[in-house]
CSV table of C-alpha atoms in Angstrom, one decimal:
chain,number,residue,atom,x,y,z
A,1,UNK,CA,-59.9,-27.0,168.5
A,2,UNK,CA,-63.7,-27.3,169.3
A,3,UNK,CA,-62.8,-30.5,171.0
A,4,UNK,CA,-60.4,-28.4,173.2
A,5,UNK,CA,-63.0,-26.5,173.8
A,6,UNK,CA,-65.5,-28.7,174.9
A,7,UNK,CA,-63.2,-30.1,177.4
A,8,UNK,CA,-62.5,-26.6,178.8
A,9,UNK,CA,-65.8,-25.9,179.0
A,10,UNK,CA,-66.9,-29.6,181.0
A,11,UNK,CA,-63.9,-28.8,183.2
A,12,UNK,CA,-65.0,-25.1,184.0
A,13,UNK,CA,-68.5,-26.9,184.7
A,14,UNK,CA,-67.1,-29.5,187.0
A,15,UNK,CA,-65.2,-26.7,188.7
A,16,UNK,CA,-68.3,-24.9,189.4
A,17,UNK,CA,-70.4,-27.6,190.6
A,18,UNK,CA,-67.3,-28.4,192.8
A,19,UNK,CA,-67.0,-25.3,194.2
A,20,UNK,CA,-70.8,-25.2,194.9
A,21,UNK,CA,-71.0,-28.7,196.2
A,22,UNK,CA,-67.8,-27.6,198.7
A,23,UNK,CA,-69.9,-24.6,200.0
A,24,UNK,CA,-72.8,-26.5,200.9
A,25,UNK,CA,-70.4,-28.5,202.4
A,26,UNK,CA,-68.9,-25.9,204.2
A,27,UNK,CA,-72.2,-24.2,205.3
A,28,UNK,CA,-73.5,-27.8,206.7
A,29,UNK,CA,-70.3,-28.2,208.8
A,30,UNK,CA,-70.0,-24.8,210.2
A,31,UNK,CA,-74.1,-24.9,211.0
A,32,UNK,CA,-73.6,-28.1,212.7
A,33,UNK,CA,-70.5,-27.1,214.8
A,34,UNK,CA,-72.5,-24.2,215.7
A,35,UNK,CA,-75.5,-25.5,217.1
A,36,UNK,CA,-73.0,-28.2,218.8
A,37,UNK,CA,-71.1,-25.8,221.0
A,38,UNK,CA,-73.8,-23.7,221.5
A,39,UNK,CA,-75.1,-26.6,223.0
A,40,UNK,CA,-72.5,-27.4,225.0
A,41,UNK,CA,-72.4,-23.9,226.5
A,42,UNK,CA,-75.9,-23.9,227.0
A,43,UNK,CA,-75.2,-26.7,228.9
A,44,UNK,CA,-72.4,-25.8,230.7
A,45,UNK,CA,-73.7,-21.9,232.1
A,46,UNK,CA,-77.1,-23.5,233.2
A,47,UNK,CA,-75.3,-26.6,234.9
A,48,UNK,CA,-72.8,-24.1,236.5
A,49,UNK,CA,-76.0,-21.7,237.3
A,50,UNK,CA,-78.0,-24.4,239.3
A,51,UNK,CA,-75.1,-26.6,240.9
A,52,UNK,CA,-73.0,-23.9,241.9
A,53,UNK,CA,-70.4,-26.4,241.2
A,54,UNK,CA,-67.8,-28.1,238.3
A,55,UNK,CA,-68.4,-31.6,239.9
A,56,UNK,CA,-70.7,-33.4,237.8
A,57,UNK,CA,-70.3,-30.7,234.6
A,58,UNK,CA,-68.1,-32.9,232.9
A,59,UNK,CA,-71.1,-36.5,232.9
A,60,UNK,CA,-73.0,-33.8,232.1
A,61,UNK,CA,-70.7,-32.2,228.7
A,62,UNK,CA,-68.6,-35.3,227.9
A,63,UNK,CA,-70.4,-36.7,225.1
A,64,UNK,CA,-71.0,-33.2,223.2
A,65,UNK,CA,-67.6,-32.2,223.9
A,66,UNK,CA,-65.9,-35.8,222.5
A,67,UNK,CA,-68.2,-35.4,219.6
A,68,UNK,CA,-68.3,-31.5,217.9
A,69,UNK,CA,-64.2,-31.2,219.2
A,70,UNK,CA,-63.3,-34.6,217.2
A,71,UNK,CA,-65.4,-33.1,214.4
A,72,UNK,CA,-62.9,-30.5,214.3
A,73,UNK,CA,-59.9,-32.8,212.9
A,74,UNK,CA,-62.0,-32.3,209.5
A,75,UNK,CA,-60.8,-28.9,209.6
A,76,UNK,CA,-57.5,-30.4,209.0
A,77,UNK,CA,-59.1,-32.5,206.0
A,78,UNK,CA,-60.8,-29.3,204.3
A,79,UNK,CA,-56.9,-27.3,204.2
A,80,UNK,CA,-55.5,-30.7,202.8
A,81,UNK,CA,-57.5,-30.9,200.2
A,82,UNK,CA,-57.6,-27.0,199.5
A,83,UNK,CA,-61.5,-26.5,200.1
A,84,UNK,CA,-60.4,-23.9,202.6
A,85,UNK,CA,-57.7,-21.8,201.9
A,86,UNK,CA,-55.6,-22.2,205.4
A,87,UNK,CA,-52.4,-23.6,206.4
A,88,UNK,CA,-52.9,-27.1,207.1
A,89,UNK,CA,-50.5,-26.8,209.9
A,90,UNK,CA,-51.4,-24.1,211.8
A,91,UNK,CA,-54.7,-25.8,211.7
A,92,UNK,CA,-53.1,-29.0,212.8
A,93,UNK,CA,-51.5,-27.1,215.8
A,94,UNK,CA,-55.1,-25.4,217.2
A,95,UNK,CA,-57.0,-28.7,216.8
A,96,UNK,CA,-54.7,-31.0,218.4
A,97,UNK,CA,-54.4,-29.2,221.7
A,98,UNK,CA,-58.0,-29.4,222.0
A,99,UNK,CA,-58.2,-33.1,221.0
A,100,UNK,CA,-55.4,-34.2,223.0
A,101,UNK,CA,-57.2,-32.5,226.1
A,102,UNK,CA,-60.6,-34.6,225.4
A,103,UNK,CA,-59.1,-37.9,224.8
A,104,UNK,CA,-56.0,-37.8,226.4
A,105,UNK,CA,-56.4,-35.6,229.4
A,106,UNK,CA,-60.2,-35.5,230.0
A,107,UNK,CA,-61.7,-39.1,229.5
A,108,UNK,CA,-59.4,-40.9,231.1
A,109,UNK,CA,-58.0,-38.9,233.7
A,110,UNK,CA,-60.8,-38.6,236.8
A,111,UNK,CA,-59.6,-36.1,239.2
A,112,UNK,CA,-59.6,-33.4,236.2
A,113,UNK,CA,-63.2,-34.1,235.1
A,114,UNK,CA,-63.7,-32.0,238.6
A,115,UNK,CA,-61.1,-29.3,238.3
A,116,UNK,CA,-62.2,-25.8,238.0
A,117,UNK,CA,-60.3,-25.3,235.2
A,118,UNK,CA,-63.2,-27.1,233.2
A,119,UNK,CA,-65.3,-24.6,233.4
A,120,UNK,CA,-63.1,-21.9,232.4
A,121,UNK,CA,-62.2,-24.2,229.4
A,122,UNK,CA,-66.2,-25.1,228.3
A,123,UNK,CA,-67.0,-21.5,228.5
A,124,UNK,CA,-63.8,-20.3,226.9
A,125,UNK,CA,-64.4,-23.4,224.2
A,126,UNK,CA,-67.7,-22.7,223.7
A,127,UNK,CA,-68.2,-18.8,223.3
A,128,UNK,CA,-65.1,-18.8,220.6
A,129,UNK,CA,-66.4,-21.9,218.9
A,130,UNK,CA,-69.6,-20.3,218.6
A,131,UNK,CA,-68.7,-16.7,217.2
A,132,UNK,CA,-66.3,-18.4,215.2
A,133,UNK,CA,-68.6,-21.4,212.9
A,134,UNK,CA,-71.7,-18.9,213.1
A,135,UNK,CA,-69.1,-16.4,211.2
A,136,UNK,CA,-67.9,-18.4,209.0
A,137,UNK,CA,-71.3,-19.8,207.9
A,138,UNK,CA,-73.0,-16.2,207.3
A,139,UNK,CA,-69.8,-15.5,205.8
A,140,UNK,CA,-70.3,-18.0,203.4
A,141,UNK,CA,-73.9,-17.3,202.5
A,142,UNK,CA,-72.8,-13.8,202.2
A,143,UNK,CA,-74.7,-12.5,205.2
A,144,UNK,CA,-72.1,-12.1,208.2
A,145,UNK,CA,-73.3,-8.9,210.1
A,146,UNK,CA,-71.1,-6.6,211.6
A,147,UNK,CA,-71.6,-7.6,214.9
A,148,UNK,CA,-70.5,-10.7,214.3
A,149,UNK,CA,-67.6,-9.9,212.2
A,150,UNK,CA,-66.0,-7.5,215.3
A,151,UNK,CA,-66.6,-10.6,217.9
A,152,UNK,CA,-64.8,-12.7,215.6
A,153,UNK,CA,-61.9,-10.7,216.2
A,154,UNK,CA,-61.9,-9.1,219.2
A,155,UNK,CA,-63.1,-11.2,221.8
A,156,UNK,CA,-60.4,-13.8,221.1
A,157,UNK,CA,-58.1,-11.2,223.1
A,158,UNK,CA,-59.6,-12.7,226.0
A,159,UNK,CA,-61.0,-15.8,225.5
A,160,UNK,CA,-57.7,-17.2,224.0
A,161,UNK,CA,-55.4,-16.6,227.1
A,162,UNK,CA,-59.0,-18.0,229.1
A,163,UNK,CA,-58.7,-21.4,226.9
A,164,UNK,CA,-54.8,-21.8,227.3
A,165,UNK,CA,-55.3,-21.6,230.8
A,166,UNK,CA,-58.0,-23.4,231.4
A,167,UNK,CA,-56.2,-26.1,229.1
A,168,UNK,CA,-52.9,-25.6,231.0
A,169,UNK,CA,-55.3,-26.0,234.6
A,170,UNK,CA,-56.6,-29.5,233.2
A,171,UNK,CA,-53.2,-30.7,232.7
A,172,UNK,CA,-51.8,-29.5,236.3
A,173,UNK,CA,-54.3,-31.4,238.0
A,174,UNK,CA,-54.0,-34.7,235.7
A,175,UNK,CA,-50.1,-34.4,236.3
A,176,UNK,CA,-50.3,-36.9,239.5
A,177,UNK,CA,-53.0,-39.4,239.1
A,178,UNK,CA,-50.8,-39.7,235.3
A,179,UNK,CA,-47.7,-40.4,237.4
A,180,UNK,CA,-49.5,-42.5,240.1
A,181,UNK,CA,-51.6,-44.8,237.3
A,182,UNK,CA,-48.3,-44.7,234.7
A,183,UNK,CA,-51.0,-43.5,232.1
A,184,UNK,CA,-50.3,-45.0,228.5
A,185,UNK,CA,-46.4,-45.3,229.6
A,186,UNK,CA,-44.1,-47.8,227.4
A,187,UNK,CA,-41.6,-49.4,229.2
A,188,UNK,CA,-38.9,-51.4,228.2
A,189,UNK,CA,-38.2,-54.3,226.8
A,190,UNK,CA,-40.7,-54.8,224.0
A,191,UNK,CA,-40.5,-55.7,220.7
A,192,UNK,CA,-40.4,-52.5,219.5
A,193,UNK,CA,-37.4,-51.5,221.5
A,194,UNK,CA,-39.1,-48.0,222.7
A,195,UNK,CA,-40.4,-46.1,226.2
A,196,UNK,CA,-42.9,-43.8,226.5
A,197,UNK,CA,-43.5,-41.3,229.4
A,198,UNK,CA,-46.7,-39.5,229.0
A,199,UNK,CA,-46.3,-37.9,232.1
A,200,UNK,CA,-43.1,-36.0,230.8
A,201,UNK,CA,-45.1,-35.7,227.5
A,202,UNK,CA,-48.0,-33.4,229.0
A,203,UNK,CA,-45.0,-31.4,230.7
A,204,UNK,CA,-43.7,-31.1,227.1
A,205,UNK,CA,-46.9,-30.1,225.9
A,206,UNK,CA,-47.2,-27.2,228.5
A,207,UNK,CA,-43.9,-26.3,227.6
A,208,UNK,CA,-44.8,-25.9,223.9
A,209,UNK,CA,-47.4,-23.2,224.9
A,210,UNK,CA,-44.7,-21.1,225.6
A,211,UNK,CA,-43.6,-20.6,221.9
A,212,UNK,CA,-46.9,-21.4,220.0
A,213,UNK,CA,-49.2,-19.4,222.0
A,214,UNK,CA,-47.7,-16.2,221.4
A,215,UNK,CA,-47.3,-17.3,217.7
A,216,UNK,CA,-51.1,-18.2,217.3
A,217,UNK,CA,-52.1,-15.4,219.2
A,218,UNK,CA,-50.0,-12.7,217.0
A,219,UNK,CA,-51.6,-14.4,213.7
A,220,UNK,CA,-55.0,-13.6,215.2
A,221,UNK,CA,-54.2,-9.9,216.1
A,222,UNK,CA,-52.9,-9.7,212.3
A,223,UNK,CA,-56.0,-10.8,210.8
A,224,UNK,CA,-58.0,-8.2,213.2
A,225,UNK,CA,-56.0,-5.8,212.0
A,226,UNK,CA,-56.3,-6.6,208.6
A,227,UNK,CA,-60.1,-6.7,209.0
A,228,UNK,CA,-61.0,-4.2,211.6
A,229,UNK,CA,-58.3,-2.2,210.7
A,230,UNK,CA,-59.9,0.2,208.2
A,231,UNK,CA,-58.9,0.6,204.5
A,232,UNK,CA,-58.2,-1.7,201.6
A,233,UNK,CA,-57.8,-4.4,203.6
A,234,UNK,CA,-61.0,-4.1,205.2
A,235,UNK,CA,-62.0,-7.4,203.1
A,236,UNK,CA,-64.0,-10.8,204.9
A,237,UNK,CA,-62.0,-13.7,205.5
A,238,UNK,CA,-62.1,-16.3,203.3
A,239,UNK,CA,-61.5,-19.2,205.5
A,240,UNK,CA,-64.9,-21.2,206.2
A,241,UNK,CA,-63.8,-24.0,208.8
């Protein structure tokens, strides 16, 4: 029995120093993704300011952008491993659009590092990525004001749509030079016996916003409800990534 015990008692332990070792964690990564995309919109609202102009904002963004937005596919990571309490999935679904657009849209494709859709995106990006890791940092040192806590779910109602279609802009003016250039196409033969269109891929992608959009966004409008709404379930959200 007292050897039962003393192993309950070094697990408990380990749990603990876990669970504090996880929140450091946690505070480290949100701080750093905050001070990344504020950054970045720094960057992007006194480029825009001066220049009077999107061409040249992306040599100027690129490398924060590729850096803090990759970072985000540890969100992912942290719902595997259940250090944040989220759906691994529907985390899956808000990174990828983003990453896809970066490395798949963005870097390679010229003529949309100029379109005027990337500044809608960057600002979009970059005030929502902002609110959201400074909350969930304060939230995790137990600190988040109110303020904060009501941008978190509110000004999503507009930045949201603002992302998607500064996202959707991207991919309309990529569309040709992707069909011109056969971008990352497979033809056939090869060993592997496969093809692969990535121009009717990115028209697939568009087409998915049709049905997850409206999921993701309804999610969001839940959770405001549930924490602006008033009453019991007036409660801070545990998620921290």
């Amino acid at each position: 029995m007292e050897r039962e015990g003393t192993k309950a008692t070094t697990a408990k332990r380990k749990e603990s120093e876990m669970s504090v070792f996880s929140k450091a964690y946690l505070v480290l990564y949100n701080g750093v993704q905050t001070a990344g995309w504020g950054y970045l919109l720094f960057n992007t609202v006194k480029f825009l300011i001066e220049k009077q102009t999107v061409v040249g904002l992306w040599p100027e963004c690129k490398t924060t952008v590729a850096i803090f937005q990759t970072l985000a596919c540890l969100e992912v990571v942290h719902c595997m491993i259940g250090i944040v309490p989220s759906s691994a999935l529907v985390t899956f679904m808000q990174v990828f659009s983003r990453v896809f657009m970066v490395w798949a849209i963005l870097i390679p494709v010229k003529e949309a590092q100029d379109a005027p859709s990337l500044a809608v995106t960057f600002i979009a990006w970059g005030i929502t990525e902002v609110v959201r890791y400074s909350y969930y940092a304060t939230n995790l040192l137990g600190c988040s004001p109110g303020f904060l806590t009501w941008c978190r779910y509110s000004l999503f109602l507009g930045l949201y749509p603002m992302g998607v279609a500064g996202e959707m802009g991207n991919i309309l003016y990529a569309l040709n030079p992707i069909w011109r250039r056969r971008l990352f196409n497979i033809a056939l033969p090869n060993k592997f016996n496969i093809s692969f269109n990535f121009y009717y891929a990115c028209i697939i992608l568009m087409l998915t916003y049709v049905p997850v959009f409206p999921e993701l966004f309804n999610h969001m409008r839940r959770q405001r409800k549930k924490i602006l709404g008033g009453g019991s379930e007036n409660k801070p959200e545990k998620k921290s990534t």
